[in-house]
Tab-separated table of C-alpha atoms in Angstrom:
chain	number	residue	atom	x	y	z
M	1	MET	CA	-30.526	-103.612	141.541
M	2	THR	CA	-27.304	-105.561	142.244
M	3	THR	CA	-23.984	-103.974	143.041
M	4	GLU	CA	-20.822	-105.581	141.707
M	5	ARG	CA	-18.564	-106.747	144.502
M	6	ALA	CA	-15.274	-104.864	144.777
M	7	LEU	CA	-12.221	-107.076	144.384
M	8	CYS	CA	-8.736	-106.185	145.582
M	9	VAL	CA	-6.599	-104.913	142.695
M	10	ILE	CA	-3.546	-106.802	144.002
M	11	CYS	CA	-4.704	-110.163	145.388
M	12	GLY	CA	-8.248	-110.317	143.980
M	13	SER	CA	-9.862	-110.889	147.371
M	14	GLY	CA	-13.475	-109.858	147.952
M	15	ASP	CA	-12.780	-109.528	151.679
M	16	ASN	CA	-12.510	-105.738	151.831
M	17	ASP	CA	-14.396	-102.768	153.204
M	18	SER	CA	-14.721	-99.035	152.668
M	19	VAL	CA	-12.461	-97.092	155.048
M	20	PHE	CA	-12.861	-93.485	153.864
M	21	SER	CA	-15.099	-91.909	151.239
M	22	VAL	CA	-15.633	-88.345	149.988
M	23	GLU	CA	-18.086	-86.906	147.490
M	24	ARG	CA	-15.535	-84.507	145.945
M	25	SER	CA	-12.014	-85.331	144.825
M	26	VAL	CA	-8.924	-83.578	143.477
M	27	SER	CA	-6.688	-84.821	140.662
M	28	THR	CA	-2.910	-84.820	140.822
M	29	ASP	CA	-2.891	-81.857	138.441
M	30	ARG	CA	-5.101	-80.048	140.992
M	31	GLN	CA	-8.464	-80.109	139.248
M	32	VAL	CA	-11.452	-80.383	141.572
M	33	PHE	CA	-14.078	-82.938	140.548
M	34	ALA	CA	-17.579	-83.534	141.904
M	35	VAL	CA	-16.755	-87.234	141.690
M	36	PRO	CA	-16.672	-89.539	144.741
M	37	VAL	CA	-13.626	-91.433	145.909
M	38	ASP	CA	-14.228	-94.666	147.807
M	39	ASN	CA	-11.086	-95.944	149.523
M	40	ARG	CA	-11.271	-99.653	150.202
M	41	PHE	CA	-9.028	-101.783	152.413
M	42	CYS	CA	-8.177	-105.402	151.638
M	43	ASN	CA	-8.330	-107.542	154.770
M	44	ARG	CA	-6.172	-110.207	153.132
M	45	CYS	CA	-3.151	-108.278	151.781
M	46	GLY	CA	-3.532	-104.790	153.334
M	47	THR	CA	-3.789	-102.905	150.037
M	48	VAL	CA	-5.762	-99.651	149.897
M	49	TRP	CA	-7.295	-98.695	146.569
M	50	ASN	CA	-9.677	-96.132	145.115
M	51	GLN	CA	-12.817	-97.836	143.837
M	52	GLY	CA	-14.160	-94.538	142.409
M	53	GLY	CA	-12.521	-91.421	140.999
M	54	ALA	CA	-10.817	-91.778	137.620
M	55	ARG	CA	-11.423	-95.538	137.621
M	56	ILE	CA	-14.808	-94.890	136.007
M	57	ASP	CA	-13.317	-93.235	132.891
M	58	ALA	CA	-9.522	-93.350	133.101
M	59	PRO	CA	-8.613	-93.453	129.363
M	60	ARG	CA	-10.569	-90.317	128.490
M	61	PHE	CA	-9.342	-88.411	131.577
M	62	TYR	CA	-5.643	-88.998	130.859
M	63	ALA	CA	-5.946	-88.341	127.136
M	64	GLU	CA	-8.072	-85.187	127.290
M	65	GLU	CA	-7.958	-83.565	130.734
M	66	TYR	CA	-4.739	-84.502	132.500
M	67	ASP	CA	-2.521	-81.411	132.496
M	68	LEU	CA	0.611	-82.560	134.351
M	69	HIS	CA	2.533	-80.086	136.471
M	70	GLY	CA	2.785	-76.548	135.206
M	71	ASN	CA	2.162	-74.916	131.858
M	72	SER	CA	5.644	-75.015	130.420
M	73	ALA	CA	7.783	-77.686	128.845
M	74	LEU	CA	10.322	-77.805	131.675
M	75	SER	CA	8.118	-77.311	134.737
M	76	GLU	CA	8.141	-80.259	137.125
M	77	PHE	CA	7.848	-81.089	140.797
M	78	LEU	CA	10.676	-80.447	143.214
M	79	VAL	CA	11.742	-83.206	145.606
M	80	HIS	CA	13.892	-83.018	148.710
M	81	VAL	CA	16.949	-85.239	148.830
M	82	GLU	CA	19.261	-84.977	151.830
M	83	GLY	CA	17.748	-81.645	152.772
M	84	ARG	CA	18.143	-80.069	149.327
M	85	ALA	CA	15.345	-79.273	146.872
M	86	ARG	CA	15.985	-80.576	143.366
M	87	GLY	CA	14.080	-81.076	140.159
M	88	GLU	CA	12.330	-84.437	140.256
M	89	SER	CA	13.952	-85.687	137.047
M	90	ASP	CA	17.476	-84.856	138.287
M	91	ALA	CA	16.884	-86.710	141.554
M	92	ILE	CA	15.425	-89.759	139.797
M	93	LEU	CA	18.255	-89.827	137.262
M	94	GLU	CA	20.819	-89.764	140.056
M	95	PHE	CA	19.084	-92.773	141.622
M	96	ILE	CA	18.959	-94.626	138.299
M	97	GLU	CA	22.598	-93.848	137.478
M	98	ARG	CA	23.822	-95.830	140.474
M	99	THR	CA	23.375	-98.721	138.051
M	100	GLU	CA	26.018	-99.145	135.371
M	101	PHE	CA	24.782	-98.707	131.796
M	102	GLY	CA	26.620	-99.952	128.723
M	103	PRO	CA	27.447	-97.784	125.685
M	104	SER	CA	24.288	-98.893	123.856
M	105	GLY	CA	20.904	-100.337	124.647
M	106	ARG	CA	17.175	-99.799	124.406
M	107	ILE	CA	15.223	-97.750	126.923
M	108	LEU	CA	11.451	-97.489	127.203
M	109	GLU	CA	9.707	-94.917	129.367
M	110	ILE	CA	6.048	-95.630	130.059
M	111	GLY	CA	4.268	-92.472	131.142
M	112	CYS	CA	7.065	-90.261	129.829
M	113	GLY	CA	5.160	-87.013	130.440
M	114	LYS	CA	6.947	-84.081	128.862
M	115	GLY	CA	10.087	-86.128	128.233
M	116	ILE	CA	12.250	-84.384	130.831
M	117	LEU	CA	13.639	-87.537	132.458
M	118	LEU	CA	14.118	-89.396	129.170
M	119	GLY	CA	15.857	-86.400	127.626
M	120	LYS	CA	18.358	-86.188	130.473
M	121	PHE	CA	19.020	-89.926	130.298
M	122	LEU	CA	19.761	-89.728	126.558
M	123	LYS	CA	22.186	-86.846	127.092
M	124	LYS	CA	24.212	-89.094	129.368
M	125	HIS	CA	23.792	-92.142	127.120
M	126	PRO	CA	23.677	-90.940	123.499
M	127	GLY	CA	24.273	-94.467	122.154
M	128	TRP	CA	20.933	-95.706	123.451
M	129	SER	CA	17.741	-95.856	121.394
M	130	ALA	CA	14.589	-94.605	123.097
M	131	TYR	CA	10.898	-95.400	122.982
M	132	ALA	CA	8.149	-93.597	124.848
M	133	VAL	CA	4.494	-94.003	125.831
M	134	GLU	CA	2.217	-91.240	127.116
M	135	PRO	CA	-1.604	-91.028	127.126
M	136	SER	CA	-1.828	-87.281	127.836
M	137	LEU	CA	-2.141	-85.295	124.609
M	138	HIS	CA	-1.200	-82.178	126.572
M	139	ALA	CA	2.070	-83.788	127.665
M	140	THR	CA	3.014	-85.170	124.253
M	141	GLU	CA	2.800	-81.664	122.822
M	142	TYR	CA	5.618	-80.631	125.162
M	143	PHE	CA	7.479	-83.921	124.619
M	144	ARG	CA	7.981	-83.115	120.963
M	145	THR	CA	9.639	-79.800	121.830
M	146	ILE	CA	12.150	-81.594	124.052
M	147	LEU	CA	12.717	-84.830	122.090
M	148	PRO	CA	11.591	-84.246	118.513
M	149	ASP	CA	13.534	-87.261	117.225
M	150	VAL	CA	12.130	-89.829	119.667
M	151	SER	CA	9.109	-91.811	118.559
M	152	ILE	CA	6.301	-91.546	121.092
M	153	HIS	CA	3.103	-93.575	121.245
M	154	GLU	CA	0.119	-91.453	122.276
M	155	GLY	CA	-1.904	-93.911	124.305
M	156	THR	CA	-1.339	-96.756	126.730
M	157	PHE	CA	1.410	-99.358	126.748
M	158	GLU	CA	-1.128	-102.063	125.902
M	159	THR	CA	-1.756	-100.421	122.506
M	160	ALA	CA	1.849	-99.454	121.695
M	161	PRO	CA	3.285	-100.807	118.403
M	162	PHE	CA	6.394	-101.966	120.300
M	163	ARG	CA	4.348	-103.700	123.013
M	164	ASP	CA	5.935	-107.117	122.290
M	165	GLN	CA	9.533	-105.890	121.977
M	166	ARG	CA	12.207	-106.212	124.669
M	167	PHE	CA	14.125	-103.412	126.376
M	168	ASP	CA	17.269	-103.207	128.468
M	169	PHE	CA	15.764	-100.617	130.778
M	170	VAL	CA	12.147	-99.658	131.427
M	171	ALA	CA	11.243	-96.539	133.418
M	172	VAL	CA	7.801	-96.310	135.014
M	173	SER	CA	7.660	-93.088	137.018
M	174	GLY	CA	4.437	-91.890	138.584
M	175	VAL	CA	2.360	-94.360	136.564
M	176	LEU	CA	1.666	-97.487	138.607
M	177	GLU	CA	-0.603	-95.658	141.059
M	178	HIS	CA	-2.741	-94.441	138.130
M	179	VAL	CA	-3.432	-97.697	136.288
M	180	PRO	CA	-6.729	-99.478	137.023
M	181	GLN	CA	-5.133	-102.951	137.227
M	182	PRO	CA	-1.554	-102.670	138.572
M	183	LEU	CA	-0.981	-106.438	138.645
M	184	GLU	CA	-1.759	-106.831	134.941
M	185	PHE	CA	0.200	-103.697	134.033
M	186	LEU	CA	3.361	-104.594	135.937
M	187	SER	CA	3.246	-108.136	134.566
M	188	MET	CA	3.342	-106.615	131.058
M	189	VAL	CA	6.319	-104.494	132.106
M	190	ALA	CA	8.107	-107.613	133.346
M	191	SER	CA	7.518	-109.268	129.967
M	192	ALA	CA	9.055	-106.273	128.174
M	193	ILE	CA	12.419	-106.477	129.945
M	194	ALA	CA	15.274	-108.178	128.118
M	195	GLU	CA	17.442	-110.748	129.866
M	196	GLY	CA	19.711	-108.952	132.312
M	197	GLY	CA	17.602	-105.798	132.120
M	198	ARG	CA	16.043	-103.741	134.881
M	199	ALA	CA	13.084	-101.504	135.569
M	200	TYR	CA	12.752	-98.314	137.551
M	201	VAL	CA	9.439	-97.856	139.377
M	202	GLY	CA	8.550	-94.628	141.168
M	203	VAL	CA	5.350	-94.209	143.190
M	204	PRO	CA	4.060	-92.011	146.010
M	205	ASN	CA	4.590	-93.695	149.369
M	206	PHE	CA	1.138	-93.826	150.973
M	207	ALA	CA	2.798	-94.237	154.365
M	208	ALA	CA	3.890	-90.575	154.081
M	209	LYS	CA	0.888	-89.238	152.144
M	210	PRO	CA	-2.429	-88.997	154.042
M	211	ASP	CA	-4.010	-86.721	151.429
M	212	ASP	CA	-3.825	-89.515	148.846
M	213	LEU	CA	-7.179	-90.600	150.266
M	214	LEU	CA	-8.690	-87.576	148.468
M	215	VAL	CA	-6.999	-88.076	145.100
M	216	PHE	CA	-9.220	-88.634	142.055
M	217	ASP	CA	-6.686	-90.313	139.767
M	218	HIS	CA	-4.472	-92.290	142.133
M	219	LEU	CA	-6.162	-95.674	142.025
M	220	THR	CA	-3.863	-97.672	144.327
M	221	ARG	CA	-2.242	-96.378	147.534
M	222	PHE	CA	1.124	-98.157	147.711
M	223	THR	CA	3.256	-98.633	150.797
M	224	PRO	CA	6.652	-100.369	150.704
M	225	GLY	CA	4.991	-103.565	151.921
M	226	THR	CA	2.102	-103.653	149.465
M	227	LEU	CA	4.413	-102.734	146.592
M	228	ASP	CA	6.741	-105.599	147.510
M	229	GLN	CA	3.755	-107.952	147.459
M	230	LEU	CA	2.943	-106.768	143.945
M	231	TYR	CA	6.533	-107.343	142.807
M	232	SER	CA	6.488	-110.926	144.040
M	233	ARG	CA	3.259	-111.604	142.119
M	234	CYS	CA	4.761	-110.168	138.901
M	235	GLY	CA	8.093	-112.000	139.028
M	236	PHE	CA	10.171	-109.032	140.171
M	237	ALA	CA	12.741	-108.814	142.934
M	238	LEU	CA	13.640	-105.502	144.559
M	239	GLU	CA	17.283	-104.615	143.929
M	240	ARG	CA	17.404	-101.153	145.451
M	241	ARG	CA	15.002	-98.705	147.102
M	242	ASP	CA	15.236	-95.037	148.016
M	243	ALA	CA	12.481	-94.010	150.406
M	244	SER	CA	12.782	-91.145	152.851
M	245	ASN	CA	10.742	-89.626	155.663
M	246	GLU	CA	11.302	-86.176	154.159
M	247	ARG	CA	9.328	-86.757	150.928
M	248	VAL	CA	6.364	-88.717	149.623
M	249	TRP	CA	8.095	-90.325	146.622
M	250	MET	CA	9.524	-93.834	146.739
M	251	TRP	CA	11.977	-94.987	144.035
M	252	ASP	CA	12.715	-98.633	143.282
M	253	LEU	CA	15.015	-100.541	140.958
M	254	VAL	CA	13.747	-104.050	140.232
M	255	VAL	CA	14.980	-107.060	138.291
M	256	GLY	CA	13.176	-110.066	136.859
M	257	HIS	CA	13.263	-113.131	139.060
M	258	GLU	CA	11.923	-116.658	138.456
M	259	ASP	CA	11.425	-117.250	142.177
M	260	PRO	CA	10.895	-113.803	143.743
M	261	PRO	CA	10.825	-113.470	147.529
M	262	VAL	CA	7.355	-113.726	149.051
M	263	THR	CA	6.436	-110.754	151.220
M	264	THR	CA	3.494	-110.174	153.527
M	265	VAL	CA	1.982	-107.156	155.241
M	266	GLU	CA	0.872	-107.029	158.846
M	267	ILE	CA	-2.833	-106.353	158.359
M	268	ALA	CA	-3.331	-104.690	161.746
M	269	ASP	CA	-0.486	-102.259	161.048
M	270	ALA	CA	-1.814	-101.483	157.562
M	271	ARG	CA	-5.260	-100.690	158.925
M	272	ALA	CA	-3.789	-98.586	161.727
M	273	LEU	CA	-1.945	-96.518	159.085
M	274	VAL	CA	-5.219	-95.818	157.269
M	275	GLU	CA	-6.940	-94.841	160.513
M	276	SER	CA	-4.123	-92.441	161.405
M	277	HIS	CA	-4.294	-90.895	157.909
M	278	VAL	CA	-8.056	-90.398	158.202
M	279	ALA	CA	-7.541	-88.726	161.584
M	280	ALA	CA	-4.816	-86.488	160.092
M	281	ILE	CA	-7.106	-85.381	157.244
M	282	ARG	CA	-9.942	-84.561	159.615
M	283	SER	CA	-7.581	-82.628	161.865
M	284	SER	CA	-6.317	-80.603	158.889
M	285	ILE	CA	-9.861	-79.867	157.711
M	286	ASN	CA	-10.701	-78.609	161.210
M	287	ALA	CA	-7.606	-76.380	161.101
M	288	PHE	CA	-8.679	-74.995	157.724
M	289	ASP	CA	-12.153	-74.219	159.066
M	290	ARG	CA	-10.631	-72.586	162.148
M	291	MET	CA	-8.525	-70.329	159.910
M	292	LEU	CA	-11.648	-69.134	158.096
M	293	ILE	CA	-13.489	-68.534	161.383
M	294	GLU	CA	-10.592	-66.578	162.910
M	295	THR	CA	-9.983	-64.444	159.818
M	296	GLU	CA	-10.955	-60.820	160.261
M	297	PRO	CA	-12.464	-58.657	157.487
M	298	GLY	CA	-9.804	-57.448	155.038
M	299	GLU	CA	-7.238	-60.118	155.861
M	300	LEU	CA	-5.648	-62.040	152.990
M	301	LEU	CA	-5.067	-65.773	153.269
M	302	ALA	CA	-2.903	-68.201	151.312
M	303	LEU	CA	-2.502	-71.920	150.809
M	304	TYR	CA	1.142	-72.933	151.153
M	305	GLY	CA	1.973	-75.971	149.049
M	306	LEU	CA	0.040	-77.566	146.225
M	307	GLY	CA	-1.170	-80.555	148.210
M	308	VAL	CA	-4.613	-81.741	147.212
M	309	LEU	CA	-6.026	-81.181	150.705
M	310	GLY	CA	-5.881	-77.398	150.306
M	311	PHE	CA	-7.788	-77.483	147.020
M	312	TRP	CA	-10.287	-79.963	148.439
M	313	ALA	CA	-10.957	-77.883	151.574
M	314	ARG	CA	-11.257	-74.661	149.569
M	315	SER	CA	-13.740	-76.206	147.133
M	316	ASN	CA	-15.934	-77.326	150.029
M	317	ALA	CA	-15.816	-73.972	151.841
M	318	GLY	CA	-17.798	-72.021	149.248
M	319	ARG	CA	-17.885	-68.249	149.705
M	320	ARG	CA	-16.093	-68.528	153.036
M	321	ALA	CA	-12.898	-69.241	151.108
M	322	ASP	CA	-12.969	-65.961	149.162
M	323	ALA	CA	-10.301	-64.518	151.471
M	324	ILE	CA	-7.786	-67.032	150.067
M	325	ALA	CA	-5.911	-64.883	147.573
M	326	TYR	CA	-2.778	-66.856	146.682
M	327	LEU	CA	-1.119	-70.216	146.368
M	328	LEU	CA	2.403	-70.288	147.766
M	329	ASP	CA	5.029	-72.767	146.631
M	330	ASP	CA	8.821	-73.051	146.782
M	331	ASN	CA	9.158	-74.263	143.205
M	332	PRO	CA	10.287	-71.312	141.033
M	333	LEU	CA	9.424	-73.218	137.855
M	334	ILE	CA	5.720	-72.607	138.479
M	335	TRP	CA	5.709	-69.081	139.947
M	336	GLY	CA	3.337	-66.813	138.070
M	337	SER	CA	1.140	-69.658	136.798
M	338	ARG	CA	-2.368	-70.300	138.106
M	339	LYS	CA	-4.284	-73.226	139.539
M	340	GLU	CA	-8.024	-73.214	140.175
M	341	GLY	CA	-8.087	-69.436	139.645
M	342	LEU	CA	-5.297	-68.581	142.103
M	343	GLU	CA	-1.855	-67.238	141.238
M	344	ILE	CA	1.166	-69.193	142.472
M	345	ARG	CA	3.827	-67.136	144.230
M	346	GLY	CA	6.927	-67.913	146.257
M	347	SER	CA	6.600	-68.095	150.035
M	348	ARG	CA	9.214	-65.367	150.450
M	349	THR	CA	6.859	-62.865	148.806
M	350	ILE	CA	4.394	-63.033	151.714
M	351	PRO	CA	5.374	-59.595	153.108
M	352	GLN	CA	4.838	-57.956	149.695
M	353	LEU	CA	1.543	-59.779	149.170
M	354	GLY	CA	0.121	-58.750	152.524
M	355	VAL	CA	-0.844	-62.302	153.499
M	356	SER	CA	-1.502	-62.652	157.237
M	357	ARG	CA	-2.719	-66.241	157.700
M	358	VAL	CA	-1.527	-69.391	155.950
M	359	PHE	CA	-2.859	-72.937	155.649
M	360	ILE	CA	-0.120	-75.505	155.012
M	361	ALA	CA	-1.532	-77.610	152.187
M	362	ALA	CA	1.128	-80.308	152.136
M	363	ASN	CA	1.762	-83.711	153.645
M	364	PRO	CA	3.150	-83.844	157.199
M	365	CYS	CA	6.670	-84.812	156.090
M	366	TYR	CA	7.102	-81.234	154.790
M	367	HIS	CA	5.475	-79.297	157.652
M	368	GLU	CA	8.542	-78.597	159.782
M	369	ARG	CA	10.461	-77.038	156.886
M	370	MET	CA	7.441	-75.012	155.770
M	371	ARG	CA	6.730	-73.690	159.267
M	372	SER	CA	10.342	-72.546	159.441
M	373	ASN	CA	9.975	-70.723	156.103
M	374	LEU	CA	6.830	-68.958	157.316
M	375	ALA	CA	8.490	-67.879	160.554
M	376	ALA	CA	11.371	-66.424	158.521
M	377	VAL	CA	8.973	-64.065	156.704
M	378	GLY	CA	7.148	-62.975	159.846
M	379	ILE	CA	4.058	-65.179	159.999
M	380	ARG	CA	3.268	-65.853	163.643
M	381	GLU	CA	2.835	-69.468	164.714
M	382	ASP	CA	-0.764	-68.830	165.814
M	383	ARG	CA	-1.573	-67.763	162.243
M	384	VAL	CA	-0.228	-70.946	160.666
M	385	TYR	CA	-2.777	-73.724	160.188
M	386	ALA	CA	-2.117	-77.337	159.198
């Protein structure tokens, strides 16, 4: 039997190797799958991509299973900007609004989700006409409650009836990392932008997100350098970027360019980043196991944060993880909901819940703030695991 050679999703090179593989994976909506992830590293351009996971059946997964964040129309992630937690759509809109928009125009959001960002944009710019694309049937149900008058295509951009039209602004938030072929996809986005138009692209910054190596449905792990390489191949030039050490999200504003700047990645540095991320994951898994070993009968445990590592470690611990009673998160929009059978509560409720040990299930950029929150509610440092 022959095995098809893996080719880099950015430069097409066959010179790549597997750098970290797992037999179980976790989706970005926190579903655990008995599906392998094989992270491969391109020795030519430094890109890391997921050769397994959702790549094997992406269209069906996004249409039928992908649940987005929270079971309400307005629930969304929180992001930290300048030390303050804000709704993701508000923070993105503030970034976008640094660009001047005219009184009328055409906006397209690809991967519009529940329509929260698009709805807020239209409130500020009522003279604009809007178009939307979203493959998740779960999300489009909510979209229609928020933007009943906006036409939405349930499916991918490739199959949209307005695929060949031109738009003054295209928003692509949390999409590029999910598509199987990012070069082809972003080239289509470039073709959809009218002369003088712009695009917003938001992706997780792999440089700040070790646990992305476990994610089922993130198919490319972008860093600033590898994303810039992709832009240059698609005819885009970076106009503005907002990336911070205090969060995993990276926001870009790009413009079409006939002769975009050529960027390269230092391959040794890119590989060193992967190696440090693998070491960080293994260290966190050891900390999780140590928490279970040190737990005494009757103690209640919690996962703090909805990072995929916590769900992954719990799913692999079997009955040993039964002492984990709660998920803790600082996002009030999702308190009271459940993920993987556990109720989500605020971290300040720890004293009322009786939780005595906590595993920080979040990326390292958030650890300092979360440790401080745990100390404020009386959790001793030796009972915090990360």
